[in-house]
Short mmCIF file of C-alpha atoms and ligand atoms in Angstrom, two decimals:
data_model
loop_
_atom_site.label_atom_id
_atom_site.label_comp_id
_atom_site.label_asym_id
_atom_site.label_seq_id
_atom_site.Cartn_x
_atom_site.Cartn_y
_atom_site.Cartn_z
CA MET A 827 2.54 20.96 22.55
CA LEU A 828 5.47 18.93 20.81
CA SER A 829 4.72 16.11 19.09
CA THR A 830 8.10 13.23 19.75
CA HIS A 831 9.32 11.47 17.42
CA SER A 832 12.97 9.30 17.75
CA ARG A 833 16.36 10.74 17.36
CA PHE A 834 19.24 8.59 16.64
CA VAL A 835 21.14 8.39 19.80
CA GLY A 836 23.62 5.34 19.02
CA THR A 837 25.23 3.38 16.04
CA GLY A 838 27.71 0.74 15.85
CA TYR A 839 28.58 -2.08 13.22
CA TYR A 840 30.26 -5.05 13.54
CA VAL A 841 32.12 -7.15 10.57
CA PRO A 842 33.95 -10.54 10.42
CA GLU A 843 37.97 -10.26 10.21
CA ARG A 844 38.18 -12.85 7.92
CA ILE A 845 38.72 -10.52 4.17
CA VAL A 846 38.16 -12.13 1.26
CA THR A 847 38.88 -10.62 -1.85
CA ASN A 848 37.44 -10.62 -5.40
CA HIS A 849 41.53 -12.75 -6.22
CA GLU A 850 39.98 -15.30 -3.70
CA LEU A 851 37.00 -16.03 -5.13
CA SER A 852 37.95 -16.09 -8.85
CA GLU A 853 40.22 -18.92 -7.24
CA VAL A 854 37.03 -21.40 -7.14
CA MET A 855 34.96 -19.73 -9.88
CA ASP A 856 34.89 -18.02 -12.83
CA THR A 857 35.46 -14.34 -12.06
CA SER A 858 38.12 -11.97 -12.22
CA ASP A 859 39.05 -8.83 -10.19
CA GLU A 860 38.28 -6.76 -13.02
CA TRP A 861 34.86 -7.93 -13.63
CA ILE A 862 33.94 -7.74 -10.41
CA VAL A 863 35.12 -4.17 -9.87
CA GLU A 864 34.40 -3.33 -13.14
CA ARG A 865 30.30 -4.22 -12.31
CA THR A 866 29.94 -3.61 -8.69
CA GLY A 867 32.71 -1.67 -7.44
CA ILE A 868 33.21 -4.29 -5.28
CA ARG A 869 36.72 -5.21 -3.98
CA GLN A 870 36.39 -7.59 -0.87
CA ARG A 871 33.79 -8.19 1.80
CA ARG A 872 34.02 -10.37 5.11
CA TRP A 873 32.72 -14.18 5.56
CA VAL A 874 32.14 -15.20 8.79
CA PRO A 875 34.63 -18.05 10.78
CA GLU A 876 32.50 -21.24 11.70
CA GLY A 877 30.90 -20.61 15.10
CA MET A 878 30.02 -16.95 14.25
CA THR A 879 26.50 -16.47 14.13
CA GLY A 880 23.66 -13.84 13.50
CA ALA A 881 22.82 -13.24 17.06
CA GLU A 882 26.55 -12.71 17.73
CA MET A 883 27.15 -10.25 15.06
CA ALA A 884 24.20 -8.16 15.92
CA ARG A 885 25.41 -8.59 20.11
CA ARG A 886 28.35 -6.69 19.40
CA ALA A 887 27.06 -4.14 16.17
CA SER A 888 24.12 -3.05 19.63
CA MET A 889 26.74 -2.88 21.77
CA MET A 890 28.71 -0.74 19.74
CA ALA A 891 25.02 1.48 19.84
CA LEU A 892 24.51 1.45 23.34
CA THR A 893 28.24 2.30 24.41
CA ASP A 894 27.55 4.96 21.86
CA GLY A 895 25.15 6.67 23.50
CA ASP A 896 26.49 6.04 26.99
CA LEU A 897 23.37 3.63 27.25
CA VAL A 898 23.52 -0.42 28.56
CA PRO A 899 21.03 -3.01 27.32
CA ALA A 900 18.75 -2.33 30.31
CA ASP A 901 17.71 0.71 29.09
CA ILE A 902 15.93 -0.79 25.86
CA ASP A 903 12.35 -0.89 25.41
CA ALA A 904 12.37 -3.61 22.49
CA ILE A 905 14.15 -4.65 19.69
CA VAL A 906 13.71 -4.64 15.33
CA LEU A 907 15.92 -7.15 13.87
CA GLY A 908 15.98 -7.08 9.95
CA THR A 909 17.26 -9.60 8.45
CA LEU A 910 17.15 -12.33 5.44
CA SER A 911 19.69 -14.69 6.90
CA PRO A 912 17.65 -16.02 10.56
CA ASP A 913 20.12 -18.39 12.67
CA HIS A 914 17.44 -20.59 12.34
CA PHE A 915 13.88 -21.44 10.23
CA PHE A 916 12.50 -20.26 14.12
CA PRO A 917 12.26 -18.42 15.97
CA GLY A 918 13.59 -15.68 14.91
CA THR A 919 17.02 -14.01 15.08
CA GLY A 920 15.97 -11.23 17.49
CA VAL A 921 14.94 -13.28 20.25
CA PHE A 922 19.00 -15.04 20.62
CA LEU A 923 19.82 -11.43 20.39
CA GLN A 924 17.96 -10.62 23.26
CA ARG A 925 19.16 -13.12 25.51
CA ALA A 926 22.79 -12.34 24.57
CA LEU A 927 22.29 -8.75 25.42
CA GLY A 928 21.01 -10.25 28.39
CA LEU A 929 17.48 -8.85 28.53
CA GLU A 930 14.03 -11.12 29.09
CA GLY A 931 10.39 -9.64 28.97
CA VAL A 932 11.01 -6.77 26.13
CA PRO A 933 9.90 -8.11 22.39
CA CYS A 934 11.83 -9.13 19.69
CA LEU A 935 10.58 -8.34 16.14
CA ASP A 936 12.46 -9.53 13.20
CA LEU A 937 11.54 -8.46 9.93
CA ARG A 938 11.89 -9.88 6.54
CA ALA A 939 11.99 -6.83 4.07
CA GLN A 940 15.40 -8.01 3.15
CA CYS A 941 17.78 -5.45 1.82
CA SER A 942 15.00 -2.68 2.79
CA GLY A 943 15.70 -4.62 6.58
CA PHE A 944 16.37 -1.33 7.95
CA VAL A 945 14.63 1.18 6.84
CA TYR A 946 11.32 -0.67 7.49
CA GLY A 947 12.94 -0.92 10.65
CA LEU A 948 13.19 2.55 11.65
CA SER A 949 9.61 2.99 10.55
CA VAL A 950 8.32 0.30 13.20
CA ALA A 951 10.02 2.25 15.58
CA ASP A 952 9.93 5.42 14.79
CA ALA A 953 5.54 4.26 14.68
CA TRP A 954 5.93 2.93 18.46
CA ILE A 955 7.97 5.57 19.66
CA ARG A 956 5.33 8.41 18.26
CA SER A 957 2.76 5.93 19.26
CA GLY A 958 4.43 6.31 23.01
CA GLN A 959 4.79 2.35 23.49
CA TYR A 960 8.04 2.96 23.49
CA GLU A 961 11.04 4.74 24.46
CA THR A 962 13.62 3.44 23.53
CA VAL A 963 14.08 0.75 20.42
CA LEU A 964 17.25 -0.68 19.24
CA VAL A 965 17.27 -1.42 15.74
CA VAL A 966 19.52 -3.66 13.41
CA GLY A 967 20.42 -5.15 10.46
CA VAL A 968 22.43 -8.61 10.15
CA GLU A 969 23.17 -11.00 7.75
CA ILE A 970 25.07 -14.30 7.31
CA GLN A 971 25.30 -14.45 3.42
CA SER A 972 28.35 -16.62 3.12
CA THR A 973 27.17 -19.77 4.52
CA GLY A 974 24.36 -19.72 1.79
CA LEU A 975 25.93 -19.02 -1.89
CA ASP A 976 26.79 -20.92 -4.42
CA MET A 977 30.49 -20.82 -4.90
CA SER A 978 30.91 -22.63 -7.80
CA THR A 979 30.72 -20.90 -11.59
CA ARG A 980 27.06 -21.66 -12.15
CA GLY A 981 26.88 -18.84 -8.81
CA ARG A 982 28.88 -16.25 -9.91
CA ASP A 983 26.20 -13.80 -10.67
CA MET A 984 25.20 -13.77 -7.13
CA ALA A 985 28.18 -15.12 -4.67
CA VAL A 986 30.86 -11.94 -5.92
CA LEU A 987 28.26 -9.93 -4.33
CA PHE A 988 27.10 -10.59 -0.68
CA GLY A 989 29.03 -10.13 2.12
CA ASP A 990 28.34 -10.82 6.24
CA GLY A 991 27.86 -8.01 8.92
CA ALA A 992 26.11 -6.38 11.54
CA GLY A 993 24.82 -2.83 12.09
CA ALA A 994 22.39 -1.36 14.93
CA ALA A 995 21.30 2.01 15.65
CA VAL A 996 19.91 2.59 19.19
CA LEU A 997 16.69 5.39 18.76
CA GLN A 998 14.90 7.93 21.83
CA ALA A 999 11.67 9.35 21.83
CA THR A 1000 12.62 13.36 21.82
CA GLN A 1001 10.51 16.39 21.57
CA ASN A 1002 12.86 18.57 19.65
CA GLU A 1003 11.84 19.45 16.90
CA ASN A 1004 14.84 20.53 15.41
CA GLN A 1005 16.36 16.90 15.79
CA GLY A 1006 15.19 13.41 14.73
CA ILE A 1007 12.95 11.03 12.23
CA LEU A 1008 11.03 13.58 10.38
CA THR A 1009 9.38 10.89 7.66
CA THR A 1010 10.44 7.34 6.52
CA ARG A 1011 7.99 5.59 3.92
CA ILE A 1012 8.43 2.41 3.13
CA HIS A 1013 6.74 -0.14 -0.19
CA ALA A 1014 6.74 -2.97 -1.65
CA ASP A 1015 6.10 -5.06 -5.21
CA GLY A 1016 5.17 -8.41 -4.46
CA ARG A 1017 4.90 -8.95 -8.45
CA HIS A 1018 8.14 -9.11 -8.50
CA ALA A 1019 8.98 -11.80 -5.86
CA GLU A 1020 10.74 -14.15 -7.96
CA ILE A 1021 13.23 -11.62 -9.64
CA LEU A 1022 15.36 -12.24 -6.72
CA TRP A 1023 14.61 -15.13 -3.82
CA ALA A 1024 15.98 -18.39 -2.58
CA GLU A 1025 13.29 -20.88 -2.97
CA ALA A 1026 14.10 -23.31 -0.29
CA ALA A 1027 13.75 -24.37 2.28
CA SER A 1028 10.16 -23.83 2.13
CA SER A 1029 7.28 -24.65 3.71
CA SER A 1030 5.83 -24.99 0.65
CA HIS A 1031 7.59 -27.72 -0.16
CA HIS A 1032 6.75 -31.44 1.07
CA PRO A 1033 9.56 -32.09 2.84
CA ARG A 1034 11.13 -28.68 2.66
CA ILE A 1035 14.05 -29.70 1.35
CA ASP A 1036 15.47 -32.78 -0.39
CA ALA A 1037 18.18 -34.14 -2.28
CA LYS A 1038 17.03 -33.93 -5.83
CA MET A 1039 16.40 -29.76 -5.10
CA ILE A 1040 19.99 -29.12 -2.97
CA GLU A 1041 22.13 -31.11 -6.82
CA GLU A 1042 19.16 -28.33 -8.62
CA GLY A 1043 20.78 -25.43 -6.33
CA ARG A 1044 17.58 -24.31 -5.53
CA HIS A 1045 17.86 -23.33 -1.96
CA PHE A 1046 20.98 -21.18 -3.58
CA PRO A 1047 19.32 -17.31 -4.16
CA THR A 1048 18.87 -16.46 -7.44
CA MET A 1049 18.44 -13.09 -9.34
CA GLU A 1050 17.70 -11.47 -12.56
CA GLY A 1051 20.15 -8.70 -11.87
CA LYS A 1052 19.61 -6.66 -15.06
CA GLU A 1053 15.94 -6.12 -13.80
CA VAL A 1054 16.69 -5.25 -10.30
CA PHE A 1055 19.16 -2.62 -11.53
CA ARG A 1056 16.28 -1.24 -13.20
CA HIS A 1057 13.84 -1.50 -10.65
CA ALA A 1058 16.18 -0.04 -7.94
CA VAL A 1059 17.65 2.93 -9.88
CA THR A 1060 13.87 4.10 -10.51
CA ARG A 1061 12.74 2.94 -7.04
CA MET A 1062 15.39 4.72 -5.10
CA PRO A 1063 15.58 8.21 -6.25
CA GLU A 1064 11.57 8.15 -6.07
CA ALA A 1065 11.34 7.27 -2.52
CA VAL A 1066 14.04 10.06 -1.71
CA LEU A 1067 12.03 12.75 -3.69
CA GLU A 1068 9.55 11.63 -1.65
CA VAL A 1069 10.38 11.53 1.76
CA LEU A 1070 12.12 15.69 1.21
CA GLY A 1071 8.78 16.40 -0.94
CA GLU A 1072 6.66 15.65 2.26
CA ASN A 1073 8.88 18.15 4.04
CA GLY A 1074 8.90 20.55 1.15
CA LEU A 1075 12.85 20.03 1.07
CA GLU A 1076 15.07 19.44 -2.75
CA PRO A 1077 17.72 16.87 -2.79
CA ASP A 1078 20.18 20.17 -2.44
CA ASP A 1079 19.42 20.14 0.91
CA ILE A 1080 20.30 16.56 1.90
CA ASP A 1081 24.01 16.81 3.56
CA LEU A 1082 24.92 13.10 3.11
CA LEU A 1083 22.65 10.00 1.62
CA ILE A 1084 22.94 7.13 2.78
CA PRO A 1085 21.95 3.80 -0.12
CA HIS A 1086 21.59 0.67 -0.16
CA GLN A 1087 25.06 -0.91 -0.72
CA ALA A 1088 23.81 -3.17 -3.24
CA ASN A 1089 26.36 -2.25 -6.57
CA LEU A 1090 28.67 0.55 -6.54
CA ARG A 1091 27.00 1.21 -10.39
CA ILE A 1092 23.66 1.38 -8.79
CA SER A 1093 24.49 3.94 -6.20
CA GLN A 1094 26.07 6.14 -8.93
CA MET A 1095 22.91 6.37 -10.95
CA VAL A 1096 20.89 7.13 -7.81
CA GLN A 1097 23.28 10.02 -7.38
CA ARG A 1098 23.13 11.35 -10.99
CA ARG A 1099 19.25 10.87 -10.81
CA LEU A 1100 18.90 13.47 -7.86
CA GLY A 1101 21.87 15.29 -8.88
CA LEU A 1102 24.16 15.07 -6.14
CA SER A 1103 27.54 15.85 -6.19
CA ASP A 1104 30.71 12.68 -4.85
CA GLU A 1105 30.80 13.96 -1.12
CA LYS A 1106 27.04 13.88 -0.10
CA VAL A 1107 26.91 10.01 -1.23
CA PHE A 1108 28.51 7.13 1.30
CA ASN A 1109 29.74 4.15 -0.11
CA ASN A 1110 31.14 1.15 1.21
CA ILE A 1111 30.59 -1.58 -0.80
CA GLU A 1112 34.45 -1.70 -1.97
CA LYS A 1113 35.05 -3.19 1.49
CA TYR A 1114 32.31 -5.27 1.93
CA GLY A 1115 29.72 -5.75 -0.51
CA ASN A 1116 26.23 -6.44 -0.03
CA THR A 1117 25.48 -7.31 3.42
CA THR A 1118 22.12 -6.31 2.58
CA ALA A 1119 20.00 -5.84 5.73
CA ALA A 1120 23.14 -4.34 7.65
CA THR A 1121 24.62 -2.07 4.54
CA ILE A 1122 22.72 0.58 5.86
CA PRO A 1123 23.19 0.72 9.60
CA ILE A 1124 26.89 -0.22 8.85
CA ALA A 1125 27.22 2.50 6.21
CA LEU A 1126 26.03 5.17 9.23
CA ALA A 1127 27.74 3.72 12.37
CA GLU A 1128 30.94 4.24 10.05
CA ALA A 1129 29.98 7.78 8.23
CA VAL A 1130 29.52 9.34 12.28
CA ARG A 1131 32.63 7.62 12.96
CA GLU A 1132 34.55 9.52 10.03
CA GLY A 1133 32.48 12.65 11.28
CA LEU A 1134 30.32 13.35 7.37
CA VAL A 1135 27.39 13.33 9.79
CA ASN A 1136 27.11 16.32 12.23
CA ARG A 1137 24.12 17.90 14.27
CA GLY A 1138 22.04 19.25 12.53
CA ASP A 1139 22.82 17.93 9.35
CA LEU A 1140 19.70 16.41 6.61
CA VAL A 1141 20.67 12.38 6.81
CA CYS A 1142 18.74 10.48 3.66
CA MET A 1143 19.07 6.52 3.66
CA VAL A 1144 17.55 4.76 1.21
CA ALA A 1145 17.15 1.09 0.25
CA PHE A 1146 15.94 -1.06 -2.26
CA GLY A 1147 15.36 -5.15 -2.37
CA SER A 1148 13.89 -8.59 -3.02
CA GLY A 1149 10.64 -8.38 -2.66
CA PHE A 1150 10.56 -6.02 -4.60
CA THR A 1151 10.70 -3.49 -1.05
CA TRP A 1152 12.01 -0.13 -1.19
CA GLY A 1153 11.91 3.40 1.52
CA ALA A 1154 13.38 6.03 2.50
CA SER A 1155 14.12 7.82 5.68
CA LEU A 1156 15.20 11.20 6.12
CA VAL A 1157 16.81 12.50 9.98
CA ARG A 1158 17.54 15.97 10.88
CA TRP A 1159 20.85 14.61 12.76
O1 UT7 B 2595 20.93 -6.16 -2.91
C1 UT7 B 2595 19.30 -6.53 -3.58
C2 UT7 B 2595 19.79 -5.74 -5.11
N1 UT7 B 2595 20.77 -6.16 -5.34
C3 UT7 B 2595 20.96 -5.72 -6.72
O2 UT7 B 2595 20.54 -3.94 -6.73
C4 UT7 B 2595 21.74 -6.06 -7.74
C5 UT7 B 2595 21.39 -5.76 -9.17
N2 UT7 B 2595 21.90 -6.11 -10.36
C6 UT7 B 2595 23.54 -6.12 -10.25
O3 UT7 B 2595 23.72 -5.13 -9.79
C7 UT7 B 2595 23.86 -6.60 -12.27
O4 UT7 B 2595 23.39 -6.70 -12.66
C8 UT7 B 2595 25.18 -7.56 -11.31
C9 UT7 B 2595 26.17 -6.61 -10.71
C10 UT7 B 2595 24.15 -8.40 -11.00
C11 UT7 B 2595 25.31 -8.40 -13.23
O5 UT7 B 2595 25.90 -7.09 -13.93
P1 UT7 B 2595 24.95 -7.26 -15.11
O6 UT7 B 2595 26.26 -5.97 -15.99
O7 UT7 B 2595 23.72 -7.08 -15.49
O8 UT7 B 2595 25.69 -8.39 -15.62
P2 UT7 B 2595 24.63 -9.59 -16.36
O9 UT7 B 2595 24.45 -10.77 -15.45
O10 UT7 B 2595 23.91 -8.75 -17.91
O11 UT7 B 2595 25.84 -10.80 -17.07
C12 UT7 B 2595 27.01 -10.21 -17.88
C13 UT7 B 2595 28.14 -11.44 -18.48
C14 UT7 B 2595 27.03 -12.65 -18.48
O12 UT7 B 2595 28.28 -13.30 -19.22
P3 UT7 B 2595 27.51 -13.21 -20.91
O13 UT7 B 2595 26.29 -14.10 -21.28
O14 UT7 B 2595 27.63 -12.48 -21.52
O15 UT7 B 2595 28.43 -13.97 -21.93
C15 UT7 B 2595 27.56 -13.28 -17.20
O16 UT7 B 2595 27.47 -14.72 -17.32
O17 UT7 B 2595 28.74 -11.26 -17.58
C16 UT7 B 2595 28.64 -12.75 -16.58
N3 UT7 B 2595 28.79 -12.89 -14.88
C17 UT7 B 2595 30.34 -12.98 -15.04
N4 UT7 B 2595 31.27 -13.14 -15.48
C18 UT7 B 2595 32.69 -12.95 -14.49
C19 UT7 B 2595 27.90 -13.01 -14.22
N5 UT7 B 2595 28.89 -12.85 -12.88
C20 UT7 B 2595 29.93 -13.34 -13.16
C21 UT7 B 2595 30.90 -12.72 -12.71
N6 UT7 B 2595 32.35 -12.97 -13.12
N7 UT7 B 2595 31.27 -12.98 -11.20
#
């Protein structure tokens, strides 16, 4: 009997209209287009307008993915949503998305795996589908970073990196052994939790946030950039080799690698370590910056629309981020 697993039936994305260039940032903090491009490859990012929520961006990306798969919201059996910037402390953004899609009853699981949220989401969705629990699962990565960054020179190392956006994919059960997710493997190492984090607001403080904490900037995300970089360029190739190895495949077999878009220099180093040529690695960080959980599904949706992903292609998505968390998913498209 053929085993059930998941295939991608639709992809979609949404980014806010407002483009924020490096030049604009250099007007509010001590930075420059040159520094940002040289160190990160980023030229611009998108920021949400007042009133735009993560759930609404997720709804737009999800509708695009559903339409792409000739499906309607009622076809969804479960929602998995990755974000580090939920619309509210609770409940999770997933239920707001569910409501916006006009659904009720289907489960909504919010995943807190930061930049690895989408790959973690694929792991969960594929496991549900393989077990027969659900047939059609919506996996979303959505992030609003712009409302939470320190836009002064104090926060420049973080503020120039991040952007807003949403990406979505619909997975559906298949028994076609020549198509679908082959393997997803996810990992974490909490020893490094504070290297890239936002300390507050936090239930471990009473009250969860106060004026002094705000004054000290403890509600802004902080990062030891060099340490994160060092781990990312080790863990990402390792994760790719892991999922390839489990399928008896080599880097050379990959048709398209979609790395988490954290820094163009990281993607280039991962590419070199895997010995891949330029046309086999998808990058769009110059347009959107790092949209954390949303980078991979946005990139996937764009790659599909650019004709870079075709039936039968071997596609690998790989992520690394705060936690640390990381993982890779290998797909026969
Ligand atoms: O998505 C999750 C994972 N995130 C990542 O993977 C990010 C990983 N890390 C990185 O991408 C890089 O470490 C950064 C891009 C964040 C920083 O690049 P770097 O080459 O590691 O620079 P640095 O932090 O060592 O800073 C070098 C200099 C410092 O000045 P001094 O001390 O040498 O005088 C910084 O203060 O650059 C300064 N700097 C800036 N200058 C202009 C830091 N940020 C900026 C800025 N504009 N935005």
